[in-house]
mmCIF file of C-alpha atoms and ligand atoms in Angstrom:
data_model
loop_
_atom_site.group_PDB
_atom_site.id
_atom_site.type_symbol
_atom_site.label_atom_id
_atom_site.label_comp_id
_atom_site.label_asym_id
_atom_site.label_seq_id
_atom_site.Cartn_x
_atom_site.Cartn_y
_atom_site.Cartn_z
ATOM 1 C CA UNK A 774 51.143 166.307 -140.540
ATOM 2 C CA UNK A 775 47.489 167.342 -140.485
ATOM 3 C CA UNK A 776 46.915 170.808 -139.230
ATOM 4 C CA UNK A 777 44.613 171.430 -136.437
ATOM 5 C CA UNK A 778 41.742 173.422 -137.958
ATOM 6 C CA UNK A 779 39.241 175.692 -136.271
ATOM 7 C CA UNK A 780 36.330 173.950 -137.864
ATOM 8 C CA UNK A 781 34.082 176.952 -137.683
ATOM 9 C CA UNK A 782 32.196 178.619 -140.321
ATOM 10 C CA UNK A 783 29.326 181.218 -140.356
ATOM 11 C CA UNK A 784 26.622 178.661 -139.658
ATOM 12 C CA UNK A 785 28.425 176.880 -136.905
ATOM 13 C CA UNK A 786 29.333 180.195 -135.246
ATOM 14 C CA UNK A 787 25.728 181.606 -135.639
ATOM 15 C CA UNK A 788 24.217 178.672 -133.859
ATOM 16 C CA UNK A 789 27.082 177.653 -131.650
ATOM 17 C CA UNK A 790 27.190 174.098 -132.973
ATOM 18 C CA UNK A 791 29.911 171.775 -134.041
ATOM 19 C CA UNK A 792 28.900 170.760 -137.599
ATOM 20 C CA UNK A 793 26.832 172.791 -140.181
ATOM 21 C CA UNK A 794 24.290 169.884 -140.384
ATOM 22 C CA UNK A 795 20.708 170.941 -139.547
ATOM 23 C CA UNK A 796 17.912 168.520 -139.264
ATOM 24 C CA UNK A 797 14.831 169.939 -140.959
ATOM 25 C CA UNK A 798 11.692 170.681 -138.930
ATOM 26 C CA UNK A 799 9.094 168.141 -140.302
ATOM 27 C CA UNK A 800 5.516 167.750 -139.336
ATOM 28 C CA UNK A 801 4.769 164.453 -137.502
ATOM 29 C CA UNK A 802 8.536 163.302 -137.845
ATOM 30 C CA UNK A 803 10.613 165.704 -135.902
ATOM 31 C CA UNK A 804 9.660 165.837 -132.215
ATOM 32 C CA UNK A 805 11.904 166.489 -129.170
ATOM 33 C CA UNK A 806 13.728 162.943 -129.422
ATOM 34 C CA UNK A 807 15.009 163.529 -132.901
ATOM 35 C CA UNK A 808 15.913 167.133 -132.405
ATOM 36 C CA UNK A 809 17.832 166.387 -129.099
ATOM 37 C CA UNK A 810 19.646 163.495 -130.743
ATOM 38 C CA UNK A 811 20.814 165.566 -133.647
ATOM 39 C CA UNK A 812 21.939 168.371 -131.441
ATOM 40 C CA UNK A 813 23.699 166.027 -129.049
ATOM 41 C CA UNK A 814 25.539 164.613 -132.104
ATOM 42 C CA UNK A 815 26.890 168.150 -132.986
ATOM 43 C CA UNK A 816 24.310 169.223 -135.478
ATOM 44 C CA UNK A 817 21.260 171.452 -135.029
ATOM 45 C CA UNK A 818 18.063 169.579 -134.232
ATOM 46 C CA UNK A 819 14.718 171.198 -135.012
ATOM 47 C CA UNK A 820 11.204 170.479 -133.587
ATOM 48 C CA UNK A 821 8.588 170.696 -136.254
ATOM 49 C CA UNK A 822 5.806 172.559 -134.480
ATOM 50 C CA UNK A 823 3.392 172.671 -137.416
ATOM 51 C CA UNK A 824 1.625 169.409 -136.399
ATOM 52 C CA UNK A 825 1.650 170.211 -132.647
ATOM 53 C CA UNK A 826 -1.215 171.575 -130.616
ATOM 54 C CA UNK A 827 0.102 174.358 -128.282
ATOM 55 C CA UNK A 828 0.427 171.974 -125.175
ATOM 56 C CA UNK A 829 2.188 169.526 -127.340
ATOM 57 C CA UNK A 830 4.779 171.989 -128.336
ATOM 58 C CA UNK A 831 5.314 173.057 -124.775
ATOM 59 C CA UNK A 832 5.916 169.471 -123.832
ATOM 60 C CA UNK A 833 8.383 168.863 -126.666
ATOM 61 C CA UNK A 834 10.271 171.892 -125.939
ATOM 62 C CA UNK A 835 10.671 170.948 -122.180
ATOM 63 C CA UNK A 836 11.733 167.439 -123.000
ATOM 64 C CA UNK A 837 14.199 168.669 -125.559
ATOM 65 C CA UNK A 838 15.728 170.889 -122.960
ATOM 66 C CA UNK A 839 15.921 167.969 -120.551
ATOM 67 C CA UNK A 840 17.473 165.743 -123.222
ATOM 68 C CA UNK A 841 20.229 168.063 -124.506
ATOM 69 C CA UNK A 842 22.309 171.039 -123.181
ATOM 70 C CA UNK A 843 23.153 171.975 -126.925
ATOM 71 C CA UNK A 844 21.356 174.477 -128.897
ATOM 72 C CA UNK A 845 18.229 173.277 -130.817
ATOM 73 C CA UNK A 846 15.480 175.095 -132.834
ATOM 74 C CA UNK A 847 11.757 175.170 -133.549
ATOM 75 C CA UNK A 848 10.287 175.327 -137.010
ATOM 76 C CA UNK A 849 7.163 177.549 -137.133
ATOM 77 C CA UNK A 850 5.174 177.363 -140.266
ATOM 78 C CA UNK A 851 3.413 180.616 -140.346
ATOM 79 C CA UNK A 852 0.304 179.027 -141.816
ATOM 80 C CA UNK A 853 -0.171 177.341 -138.386
ATOM 81 C CA UNK A 854 -3.601 178.253 -136.974
ATOM 82 C CA UNK A 855 -2.627 179.083 -133.241
ATOM 83 C CA UNK A 856 0.792 180.617 -134.118
ATOM 84 C CA UNK A 857 0.536 183.171 -131.319
ATOM 85 C CA UNK A 858 0.502 180.441 -128.749
ATOM 86 C CA UNK A 859 3.532 178.788 -130.327
ATOM 87 C CA UNK A 860 5.326 182.039 -130.217
ATOM 88 C CA UNK A 861 4.641 182.449 -126.417
ATOM 89 C CA UNK A 862 5.773 178.959 -125.786
ATOM 90 C CA UNK A 863 9.040 179.653 -127.722
ATOM 91 C CA UNK A 864 9.657 182.890 -125.786
ATOM 92 C CA UNK A 865 8.590 181.321 -122.445
ATOM 93 C CA UNK A 866 11.176 178.636 -122.843
ATOM 94 C CA UNK A 867 13.829 180.710 -124.294
ATOM 95 C CA UNK A 868 14.253 178.682 -127.365
ATOM 96 C CA UNK A 869 17.447 179.901 -128.807
ATOM 97 C CA UNK A 870 16.639 179.579 -132.551
ATOM 98 C CA UNK A 871 13.497 179.637 -134.617
ATOM 99 C CA UNK A 872 13.166 178.528 -138.309
ATOM 100 C CA UNK A 873 10.036 180.237 -139.773
ATOM 101 C CA UNK A 874 8.439 179.007 -142.970
ATOM 102 C CA UNK A 875 5.487 179.398 -145.255
ATOM 103 C CA UNK A 876 4.673 183.015 -144.760
ATOM 104 C CA UNK A 877 5.981 186.557 -144.471
ATOM 105 C CA UNK A 878 9.221 186.912 -142.471
ATOM 106 C CA UNK A 879 8.409 190.491 -141.613
ATOM 107 C CA UNK A 880 5.494 189.278 -139.306
ATOM 108 C CA UNK A 881 7.435 187.661 -136.302
ATOM 109 C CA UNK A 882 11.121 188.307 -136.939
ATOM 110 C CA UNK A 883 11.239 191.660 -134.926
ATOM 111 C CA UNK A 884 9.545 190.310 -131.926
ATOM 112 C CA UNK A 885 11.673 187.155 -131.768
ATOM 113 C CA UNK A 886 14.862 189.071 -132.351
ATOM 114 C CA UNK A 887 13.859 191.444 -129.582
ATOM 115 C CA UNK A 888 13.615 188.443 -127.288
ATOM 116 C CA UNK A 889 17.172 187.404 -128.130
ATOM 117 C CA UNK A 890 16.086 184.631 -130.510
ATOM 118 C CA UNK A 891 18.011 183.944 -133.715
ATOM 119 C CA UNK A 892 15.688 183.637 -136.678
ATOM 120 C CA UNK A 893 16.112 181.720 -139.869
ATOM 121 C CA UNK A 894 13.589 181.880 -142.737
ATOM 122 C CA UNK A 895 12.957 179.018 -145.288
ATOM 123 C CA UNK A 896 12.424 180.214 -148.896
ATOM 124 C CA UNK A 897 11.904 178.718 -152.296
ATOM 125 C CA UNK A 898 13.408 181.514 -154.444
ATOM 126 C CA UNK A 899 15.845 184.520 -154.720
ATOM 127 C CA UNK A 900 13.054 187.126 -154.178
ATOM 128 C CA UNK A 901 11.953 185.500 -150.982
ATOM 129 C CA UNK A 902 15.563 185.155 -149.732
ATOM 130 C CA UNK A 903 16.019 188.923 -150.264
ATOM 131 C CA UNK A 904 12.760 189.735 -148.462
ATOM 132 C CA UNK A 905 13.871 187.581 -145.483
ATOM 133 C CA UNK A 906 17.286 189.332 -145.407
ATOM 134 C CA UNK A 907 15.519 192.702 -145.467
ATOM 135 C CA UNK A 908 13.218 191.540 -142.507
ATOM 136 C CA UNK A 909 16.313 191.100 -140.326
ATOM 137 C CA UNK A 910 16.630 187.253 -140.263
ATOM 138 C CA UNK A 911 20.006 185.901 -139.262
ATOM 139 C CA UNK A 912 20.171 183.287 -141.968
ATOM 140 C CA UNK A 913 18.311 181.894 -144.878
ATOM 141 C CA UNK A 914 17.360 178.259 -145.916
ATOM 142 C CA UNK A 915 16.940 178.041 -149.647
ATOM 143 C CA UNK A 916 14.949 174.928 -150.420
ATOM 144 C CA UNK A 917 14.811 173.455 -153.796
ATOM 145 C CA UNK A 918 12.256 171.406 -155.782
ATOM 146 C CA UNK A 919 13.750 168.063 -154.670
ATOM 147 C CA UNK A 920 12.553 168.668 -151.101
ATOM 148 C CA UNK A 921 9.723 166.604 -149.448
ATOM 149 C CA UNK A 922 6.478 168.007 -148.231
ATOM 150 C CA UNK A 923 5.422 171.611 -148.847
ATOM 151 C CA UNK A 924 7.480 173.305 -151.417
ATOM 152 C CA UNK A 925 7.552 176.367 -153.804
ATOM 153 C CA UNK A 926 5.491 176.659 -156.839
ATOM 154 C CA UNK A 927 8.367 177.429 -159.233
ATOM 155 C CA UNK A 928 10.172 173.871 -159.275
ATOM 156 C CA UNK A 929 13.601 175.623 -159.032
ATOM 157 C CA UNK A 930 15.992 172.868 -158.207
ATOM 158 C CA UNK A 931 18.634 173.080 -155.337
ATOM 159 C CA UNK A 932 21.334 172.898 -157.929
ATOM 160 C CA UNK A 933 20.097 176.223 -159.577
ATOM 161 C CA UNK A 934 18.580 177.963 -156.508
ATOM 162 C CA UNK A 935 21.721 177.882 -154.265
ATOM 163 C CA UNK A 936 24.213 179.656 -156.613
ATOM 164 C CA UNK A 937 21.459 182.178 -157.559
ATOM 165 C CA UNK A 938 20.685 182.970 -153.955
ATOM 166 C CA UNK A 939 24.377 183.021 -153.044
ATOM 167 C CA UNK A 940 24.972 185.704 -155.684
ATOM 168 C CA UNK A 941 22.535 188.084 -154.070
ATOM 169 C CA UNK A 942 22.481 187.290 -150.387
ATOM 170 C CA UNK A 943 24.874 188.584 -147.672
ATOM 171 C CA UNK A 944 23.822 186.727 -144.755
ATOM 172 C CA UNK A 945 24.553 182.940 -144.135
ATOM 173 C CA UNK A 946 22.800 180.571 -146.468
ATOM 174 C CA UNK A 947 21.725 177.009 -145.690
ATOM 175 C CA UNK A 948 20.789 174.622 -148.640
ATOM 176 C CA UNK A 949 17.871 172.299 -148.538
ATOM 177 C CA UNK A 950 16.252 169.905 -150.819
ATOM 178 C CA UNK A 951 17.846 166.667 -152.218
ATOM 179 C CA UNK A 952 20.644 166.622 -149.658
ATOM 180 C CA UNK A 953 20.926 163.265 -147.747
ATOM 181 C CA UNK A 954 24.607 162.332 -147.750
ATOM 182 C CA UNK A 955 28.072 163.804 -147.313
ATOM 183 C CA UNK A 956 28.600 164.011 -151.086
ATOM 184 C CA UNK A 957 25.308 166.016 -151.305
ATOM 185 C CA UNK A 958 26.471 168.167 -148.498
ATOM 186 C CA UNK A 959 29.923 168.880 -150.171
ATOM 187 C CA UNK A 960 28.099 169.690 -153.405
ATOM 188 C CA UNK A 961 25.740 172.077 -151.798
ATOM 189 C CA UNK A 962 28.578 173.874 -149.951
ATOM 190 C CA UNK A 963 30.413 174.100 -153.267
ATOM 191 C CA UNK A 964 27.430 175.882 -154.761
ATOM 192 C CA UNK A 965 27.805 178.511 -151.941
ATOM 193 C CA UNK A 966 25.903 177.242 -148.950
ATOM 194 C CA UNK A 967 27.360 177.602 -145.475
ATOM 195 C CA UNK A 968 25.436 174.667 -144.171
ATOM 196 C CA UNK A 969 22.869 172.079 -145.148
ATOM 197 C CA UNK A 970 19.379 171.198 -143.891
ATOM 198 C CA UNK A 971 18.538 167.513 -144.176
ATOM 199 C CA UNK A 972 14.958 166.227 -143.775
ATOM 200 C CA UNK A 973 14.226 162.903 -145.464
ATOM 201 C CA UNK A 974 17.297 161.149 -144.236
ATOM 202 C CA UNK A 975 16.280 161.922 -140.629
ATOM 203 C CA UNK A 976 12.790 160.722 -141.140
ATOM 204 C CA UNK A 977 14.367 157.142 -141.398
ATOM 205 C CA UNK A 978 16.053 157.489 -138.070
ATOM 206 C CA UNK A 979 15.278 155.598 -134.934
ATOM 207 C CA UNK A 980 14.420 158.824 -133.029
ATOM 208 C CA UNK A 981 12.055 160.188 -135.681
ATOM 209 C CA UNK A 982 8.408 160.203 -134.501
ATOM 210 C CA UNK A 983 7.176 158.957 -137.879
ATOM 211 C CA UNK A 984 5.289 155.671 -137.917
ATOM 212 C CA UNK A 985 7.439 152.608 -138.526
ATOM 213 C CA UNK A 986 5.398 151.855 -141.735
ATOM 214 C CA UNK A 987 6.202 155.209 -143.063
ATOM 215 C CA UNK A 988 9.944 154.897 -142.299
ATOM 216 C CA UNK A 989 10.030 151.508 -144.067
ATOM 217 C CA UNK A 990 8.185 152.977 -146.909
ATOM 218 C CA UNK A 991 10.858 155.700 -147.284
ATOM 219 C CA UNK A 992 13.595 153.004 -147.299
ATOM 220 C CA UNK A 993 11.569 151.238 -150.193
ATOM 221 C CA UNK A 994 11.143 154.383 -152.182
ATOM 222 C CA UNK A 995 13.347 154.566 -155.288
ATOM 223 C CA UNK A 996 14.143 157.383 -157.579
ATOM 224 C CA UNK A 997 11.033 158.517 -159.480
ATOM 225 C CA UNK A 998 8.932 157.424 -156.469
ATOM 226 C CA UNK A 999 7.708 160.817 -155.377
ATOM 227 C CA UNK A 1000 5.968 163.695 -157.062
ATOM 228 C CA UNK A 1001 5.204 167.277 -156.323
ATOM 229 C CA UNK A 1002 1.374 167.773 -156.589
ATOM 230 C CA UNK A 1003 -1.639 169.585 -155.410
ATOM 231 C CA UNK A 1004 -0.164 172.961 -156.604
ATOM 232 C CA UNK A 1005 -3.535 174.681 -156.592
ATOM 233 C CA UNK A 1006 -3.796 174.011 -152.789
ATOM 234 C CA UNK A 1007 -0.345 173.980 -151.296
ATOM 235 C CA UNK A 1008 2.314 172.324 -153.390
ATOM 236 C CA UNK A 1009 3.541 169.133 -151.723
ATOM 237 C CA UNK A 1010 6.016 166.373 -152.711
ATOM 238 C CA UNK A 1011 4.368 162.871 -151.794
ATOM 239 C CA UNK A 1012 5.225 159.266 -152.376
ATOM 240 C CA UNK A 1013 3.091 157.907 -155.203
ATOM 241 C CA UNK A 1014 0.718 155.847 -153.116
ATOM 242 C CA UNK A 1015 -2.875 155.017 -153.452
ATOM 243 C CA UNK A 1016 -4.000 158.410 -152.255
ATOM 244 C CA UNK A 1017 -1.562 160.110 -154.641
ATOM 245 C CA UNK A 1018 -3.019 158.013 -157.625
ATOM 246 C CA UNK A 1019 -6.466 159.304 -156.573
ATOM 247 C CA UNK A 1020 -5.351 162.796 -156.862
ATOM 248 C CA UNK A 1021 -3.938 162.057 -160.268
ATOM 249 C CA UNK A 1022 -7.262 160.661 -161.401
ATOM 250 C CA UNK A 1023 -8.925 163.728 -160.124
ATOM 251 C CA UNK A 1024 -6.546 165.847 -162.157
ATOM 252 C CA UNK A 1025 -7.452 163.639 -165.256
ATOM 253 C CA UNK A 1026 -11.099 164.438 -164.745
ATOM 254 C CA UNK A 1027 -10.346 168.228 -164.465
ATOM 255 C CA UNK A 1028 -11.353 168.419 -160.787
ATOM 256 C CA UNK A 1029 -12.042 171.836 -159.429
ATOM 257 C CA UNK A 1030 -10.125 173.341 -156.486
ATOM 258 C CA UNK A 1031 -13.089 172.586 -154.236
ATOM 259 C CA UNK A 1032 -13.042 169.002 -155.352
ATOM 260 C CA UNK A 1033 -9.350 168.680 -154.812
ATOM 261 C CA UNK A 1034 -9.772 170.280 -151.249
ATOM 262 C CA UNK A 1035 -12.555 167.735 -150.582
ATOM 263 C CA UNK A 1036 -10.387 164.781 -151.833
ATOM 264 C CA UNK A 1037 -7.554 165.969 -149.544
ATOM 265 C CA UNK A 1038 -9.888 166.425 -146.582
ATOM 266 C CA UNK A 1039 -8.239 167.016 -143.156
ATOM 267 C CA UNK A 1040 -5.540 165.161 -141.262
ATOM 268 C CA UNK A 1041 -4.077 163.127 -144.230
ATOM 269 C CA UNK A 1042 -0.497 163.941 -143.239
ATOM 270 C CA UNK A 1043 -1.041 162.604 -139.704
ATOM 271 C CA UNK A 1044 -2.749 159.557 -141.111
ATOM 272 C CA UNK A 1045 0.013 158.580 -143.456
ATOM 273 C CA UNK A 1046 3.182 159.690 -141.480
ATOM 274 C CA UNK A 1047 2.093 159.333 -137.878
ATOM 275 C CA UNK A 1048 -0.511 156.760 -137.995
ATOM 276 C CA UNK A 1049 1.176 154.617 -140.802
ATOM 277 C CA UNK A 1050 -1.797 154.420 -143.098
ATOM 278 C CA UNK A 1051 0.233 153.925 -146.353
ATOM 279 C CA UNK A 1052 -2.847 153.798 -148.629
ATOM 280 C CA UNK A 1053 -5.021 156.715 -147.351
ATOM 281 C CA UNK A 1054 -2.277 159.012 -145.934
ATOM 282 C CA UNK A 1055 -0.169 161.669 -147.403
ATOM 283 C CA UNK A 1056 3.379 160.459 -147.351
ATOM 284 C CA UNK A 1057 5.618 163.524 -147.585
ATOM 285 C CA UNK A 1058 9.265 162.792 -148.561
ATOM 286 C CA UNK A 1059 11.975 164.254 -150.717
ATOM 287 C CA UNK A 1060 13.476 162.852 -153.931
ATOM 288 C CA UNK A 1061 16.609 161.768 -152.013
ATOM 289 C CA UNK A 1062 14.446 159.022 -150.340
ATOM 290 C CA UNK A 1063 15.894 156.990 -153.331
ATOM 291 C CA UNK A 1064 19.273 157.010 -151.599
ATOM 292 C CA UNK A 1065 18.013 155.960 -148.106
ATOM 293 C CA UNK A 1066 18.365 152.270 -147.494
ATOM 294 C CA UNK A 1067 18.246 151.700 -143.852
ATOM 295 C CA UNK A 1068 16.632 153.156 -140.474
ATOM 296 C CA UNK A 1069 19.558 154.191 -138.222
ATOM 297 C CA UNK A 1070 20.087 156.248 -135.040
ATOM 298 C CA UNK A 1071 20.327 159.964 -135.865
ATOM 299 C CA UNK A 1072 23.878 160.145 -134.346
ATOM 300 C CA UNK A 1073 25.046 157.584 -136.793
ATOM 301 C CA UNK A 1074 23.423 159.415 -139.607
ATOM 302 C CA UNK A 1075 25.281 162.647 -138.592
ATOM 303 C CA UNK A 1076 28.588 160.765 -138.472
ATOM 304 C CA UNK A 1077 28.207 158.938 -141.675
ATOM 305 C CA UNK A 1078 27.393 162.255 -143.496
ATOM 306 C CA UNK A 1079 30.508 163.838 -141.952
ATOM 307 C CA UNK A 1080 32.747 160.875 -142.863
ATOM 308 C CA UNK A 1081 31.587 160.874 -146.392
ATOM 309 C CA UNK A 1082 31.813 164.554 -146.656
ATOM 310 C CA UNK A 1083 35.441 164.386 -145.704
ATOM 311 C CA UNK A 1084 36.131 161.537 -148.106
ATOM 312 C CA UNK A 1085 34.382 163.178 -150.976
ATOM 313 C CA UNK A 1086 36.369 166.473 -150.322
ATOM 314 C CA UNK A 1087 39.591 164.467 -150.322
ATOM 315 C CA UNK A 1088 38.617 162.857 -153.545
ATOM 316 C CA UNK A 1089 38.169 166.065 -155.270
ATOM 317 C CA UNK A 1090 41.367 167.515 -153.891
ATOM 318 C CA UNK A 1091 43.350 164.507 -155.084
ATOM 319 C CA UNK A 1092 41.741 164.431 -158.522
ATOM 320 C CA UNK A 1093 44.309 165.514 -161.201
ATOM 321 C CA UNK A 1094 42.475 167.663 -163.620
ATOM 322 C CA UNK A 1095 44.228 168.168 -166.885
ATOM 323 C CA UNK A 1096 42.510 171.443 -167.676
HETATM 324 P P1 NDP B 626 -4.783 169.625 -141.893
HETATM 325 O O1 NDP B 626 -5.565 170.848 -141.958
HETATM 326 O O2 NDP B 626 -5.202 168.561 -142.890
HETATM 327 O O3 NDP B 626 -4.940 169.002 -140.401
HETATM 328 C C1 NDP B 626 -4.408 169.688 -139.328
HETATM 329 C C2 NDP B 626 -3.557 168.678 -138.629
HETATM 330 O O4 NDP B 626 -2.759 169.418 -137.770
HETATM 331 C C3 NDP B 626 -4.389 167.685 -137.821
HETATM 332 O O5 NDP B 626 -3.781 166.310 -138.018
HETATM 333 C C4 NDP B 626 -4.227 168.190 -136.440
HETATM 334 O O6 NDP B 626 -4.138 167.036 -135.442
HETATM 335 C C5 NDP B 626 -2.963 168.915 -136.373
HETATM 336 N N1 NDP B 626 -2.873 170.149 -135.453
HETATM 337 C C6 NDP B 626 -1.945 170.397 -134.769
HETATM 338 N N2 NDP B 626 -2.080 171.553 -134.054
HETATM 339 C C7 NDP B 626 -3.321 172.055 -134.511
HETATM 340 C C8 NDP B 626 -4.054 173.124 -134.227
HETATM 341 N N3 NDP B 626 -3.718 174.165 -133.357
HETATM 342 N N4 NDP B 626 -5.280 173.259 -134.848
HETATM 343 C C9 NDP B 626 -5.662 172.307 -135.758
HETATM 344 N N5 NDP B 626 -4.955 171.260 -136.047
HETATM 345 C C10 NDP B 626 -3.802 171.116 -135.396
HETATM 346 O O7 NDP B 626 -3.304 170.002 -142.086
HETATM 347 P P2 NDP B 626 -1.901 169.322 -142.484
HETATM 348 O O8 NDP B 626 -1.875 168.025 -141.804
HETATM 349 O O9 NDP B 626 -1.754 169.410 -143.912
HETATM 350 O O10 NDP B 626 -0.877 170.348 -141.952
HETATM 351 C C11 NDP B 626 -0.883 170.562 -140.483
HETATM 352 C C12 NDP B 626 -0.065 171.798 -140.200
HETATM 353 O O11 NDP B 626 1.294 171.543 -140.560
HETATM 354 C C13 NDP B 626 -0.412 172.993 -140.951
HETATM 355 O O12 NDP B 626 -1.315 173.950 -140.206
HETATM 356 C C14 NDP B 626 0.837 173.687 -141.222
HETATM 357 O O13 NDP B 626 1.067 174.626 -140.185
HETATM 358 C C15 NDP B 626 1.840 172.609 -140.998
HETATM 359 N N6 NDP B 626 2.642 172.272 -142.225
HETATM 360 C C16 NDP B 626 3.941 172.729 -142.228
HETATM 361 C C17 NDP B 626 4.846 172.368 -143.175
HETATM 362 C C18 NDP B 626 6.242 173.036 -143.075
HETATM 363 O O14 NDP B 626 6.270 174.233 -142.924
HETATM 364 N N7 NDP B 626 7.224 172.370 -143.256
HETATM 365 C C19 NDP B 626 4.453 171.464 -144.276
HETATM 366 C C20 NDP B 626 3.109 170.987 -144.062
HETATM 367 C C21 NDP B 626 2.178 171.470 -143.106
HETATM 368 P P3 NDP B 626 -5.507 166.242 -135.063
HETATM 369 O O15 NDP B 626 -5.807 165.441 -136.234
HETATM 370 O O16 NDP B 626 -4.910 165.435 -133.861
HETATM 371 O O17 NDP B 626 -6.535 167.170 -134.778
HETATM 372 P P1 NDP B 627 1.328 184.052 -149.175
HETATM 373 O O1 NDP B 627 0.850 183.903 -150.556
HETATM 374 O O2 NDP B 627 0.314 184.091 -148.093
HETATM 375 O O3 NDP B 627 2.486 185.212 -148.884
HETATM 376 C C1 NDP B 627 3.085 185.241 -147.674
HETATM 377 C C2 NDP B 627 4.098 186.342 -147.952
HETATM 378 O O4 NDP B 627 4.988 185.793 -149.077
HETATM 379 C C3 NDP B 627 3.635 187.604 -148.369
HETATM 380 O O5 NDP B 627 4.260 188.623 -147.683
HETATM 381 C C4 NDP B 627 3.938 187.682 -149.930
HETATM 382 O O6 NDP B 627 4.453 188.913 -150.293
HETATM 383 C C5 NDP B 627 5.162 186.733 -150.054
HETATM 384 N N1 NDP B 627 5.021 186.162 -151.352
HETATM 385 C C6 NDP B 627 4.080 185.320 -151.914
HETATM 386 N N2 NDP B 627 4.349 184.892 -153.135
HETATM 387 C C7 NDP B 627 5.425 185.575 -153.422
HETATM 388 C C8 NDP B 627 6.317 185.596 -154.642
HETATM 389 N N3 NDP B 627 5.923 184.825 -155.622
HETATM 390 N N4 NDP B 627 7.363 186.317 -154.655
HETATM 391 C C9 NDP B 627 7.702 187.006 -153.598
HETATM 392 N N5 NDP B 627 7.055 187.107 -152.383
HETATM 393 C C10 NDP B 627 5.827 186.370 -152.377
HETATM 394 O O7 NDP B 627 2.210 182.878 -148.903
HETATM 395 P P2 NDP B 627 2.242 181.370 -148.327
HETATM 396 O O8 NDP B 627 2.539 181.432 -146.964
HETATM 397 O O9 NDP B 627 1.297 180.513 -148.942
HETATM 398 O O10 NDP B 627 3.690 181.000 -149.117
HETATM 399 C C11 NDP B 627 4.670 181.908 -149.284
HETATM 400 C C12 NDP B 627 5.839 181.022 -150.127
HETATM 401 O O11 NDP B 627 6.282 179.965 -149.163
HETATM 402 C C13 NDP B 627 5.400 180.527 -151.333
HETATM 403 O O12 NDP B 627 6.311 180.392 -152.371
HETATM 404 C C14 NDP B 627 4.992 178.934 -151.014
HETATM 405 O O13 NDP B 627 5.033 178.050 -152.049
HETATM 406 C C15 NDP B 627 6.081 178.746 -149.937
HETATM 407 N N6 NDP B 627 5.618 177.764 -148.991
HETATM 408 C C16 NDP B 627 6.647 177.070 -148.324
HETATM 409 C C17 NDP B 627 6.331 176.059 -147.342
HETATM 410 C C18 NDP B 627 7.439 175.421 -146.620
HETATM 411 O O14 NDP B 627 7.139 174.660 -145.696
HETATM 412 N N7 NDP B 627 8.642 175.460 -146.956
HETATM 413 C C19 NDP B 627 5.025 175.807 -147.089
HETATM 414 C C20 NDP B 627 3.934 176.666 -147.746
HETATM 415 C C21 NDP B 627 4.314 177.621 -148.743
HETATM 416 P P3 NDP B 627 3.480 190.105 -150.909
HETATM 417 O O15 NDP B 627 2.848 190.704 -149.802
HETATM 418 O O16 NDP B 627 4.518 190.975 -151.541
HETATM 419 O O17 NDP B 627 2.589 189.461 -151.944
#
C-alpha cells in the first residue's frame, strides 16, 4: 500500500504552496493571468514587473489577488528605472513574496523583510548566492547559462551551478535554467535544489501575455536555436532571428559598445515578445525551448511536469544498477 506522504519540503513550506514548481517572472510574458493560473494549480506564480509601468504593476497585482487566494510573487529586476514605486505597490498590496534579480540583494531585502514579505534573490554564481544569503534573503534562485533572457556573464551551466551552490549555501535553493519537464525537475532536485523555477515552458502557455507569434516561434525553436549574446551590454539569450543575425554581423565588423547600443535601441523586447515582430524584436527564450512542442493551459503544464517527475523518479528507483 502506498504510504500517505507529507509532501512538504523547504520550498513548499517557505511559500505555503503545494508543489515546488515556480513559474519564472518574465518581462512581457508573465502578467497576473499566468501568475494566478500557476498559483491556482499549486505552484508559485510570479508577475514579471520589469516590463510594467508603476500603474500597470498595481493593476496586475490587484487582478492577481482577485484571481487567486493562493500565494503569488512579484519579480523585481533592480535595474528597473522606477523601482521605488514598484516597492511601494508591493508593500501597499501586501504581496507575500518578492523575487529580486539583477542587482544587489542588500538594497531592498531589509525593508521588504521588515514589511513581512519573503525575499528570494536570483543569482548566476556561488559568490552571488552567498552575498544574497548574507543579505538575509529567504531563498536563492541559482540560474544557469541555459536560461532565456538576461543571464550571468560566466556561462556556468545549471548542471554545474546547482551542486556548487548547494555545497556552500544553507538556505533553500531553487534551480533555474534549462528546466522544462518533470525529468528536468528531478535532475535539478537530485543536484541539490529544493525547487525549480521554470520560464520558457510557461511562455508557451495559454495564459502567458506573450504575443501568439512569439509563442508559436518558441514551439518551432529546436536545440541550437538560441544564443547568449550582447555580453558587453547585458548578456541575453535570444532566438536566432533576423535581429540576432544583425547583432552577429555587427560583431564581425568589430562594432563598439556604442554601436551595439544603437543597434539594440529601445523597446526591442516588447516589439518581439509582446507585439510579435519576429524579425525586428528580441525573442528571449531558454535552450529548453527545443523540448516545447505545444501551447497549453498553465495548469496542464504543472500537472504534466508533476506526472513526469513521479514517473521519472519511479524509473530511477526501479533501475537495477549492478555497481
Ligand atoms: P528598454 O530600455 O529597451 O525599454 C524599456 C521597456 O520597458 C519599454 O518597452 C517600456 O515600455 C517598458 N517600461 C516599463 N516600465 C517602464 C518605466 N518605468 N520606464 C521606462 N520603460 C518602462 O528595456 P528592455 O525592454 O530591454 O527591458 C525593460 C526592463 O525589463 C528593464 O528595465 C529591466 O528592468 C527589465 N528586465 C528584466 C529582466 C529580468 O530580470 N528577468 C530581463 C530583461 C529586462 P514602452 O515601450 O511602452 O515605453
Ligand atoms: P552590478 O554590476 O551593478 O552589481 C550589482 C551588485 O552585484 C553589486 O553589489 C556588485 O557587488 C555585485 N556584483 C557584480 N558583479 C559581481 C561579481 N562578478 N561577483 C560578485 N558580485 C558581483 O550588477 P548588475 O545588476 O548589472 O548584475 C549583477 C549580476 O546579475 C551580474 O552577474 C549579471 O550578469 C546578473 N544579471 C542577472 C539578470 C537576471 O535577470 N537574472 C539581469 C541582469 C544581470 P560589488 O559591490 O561587490 O561589486
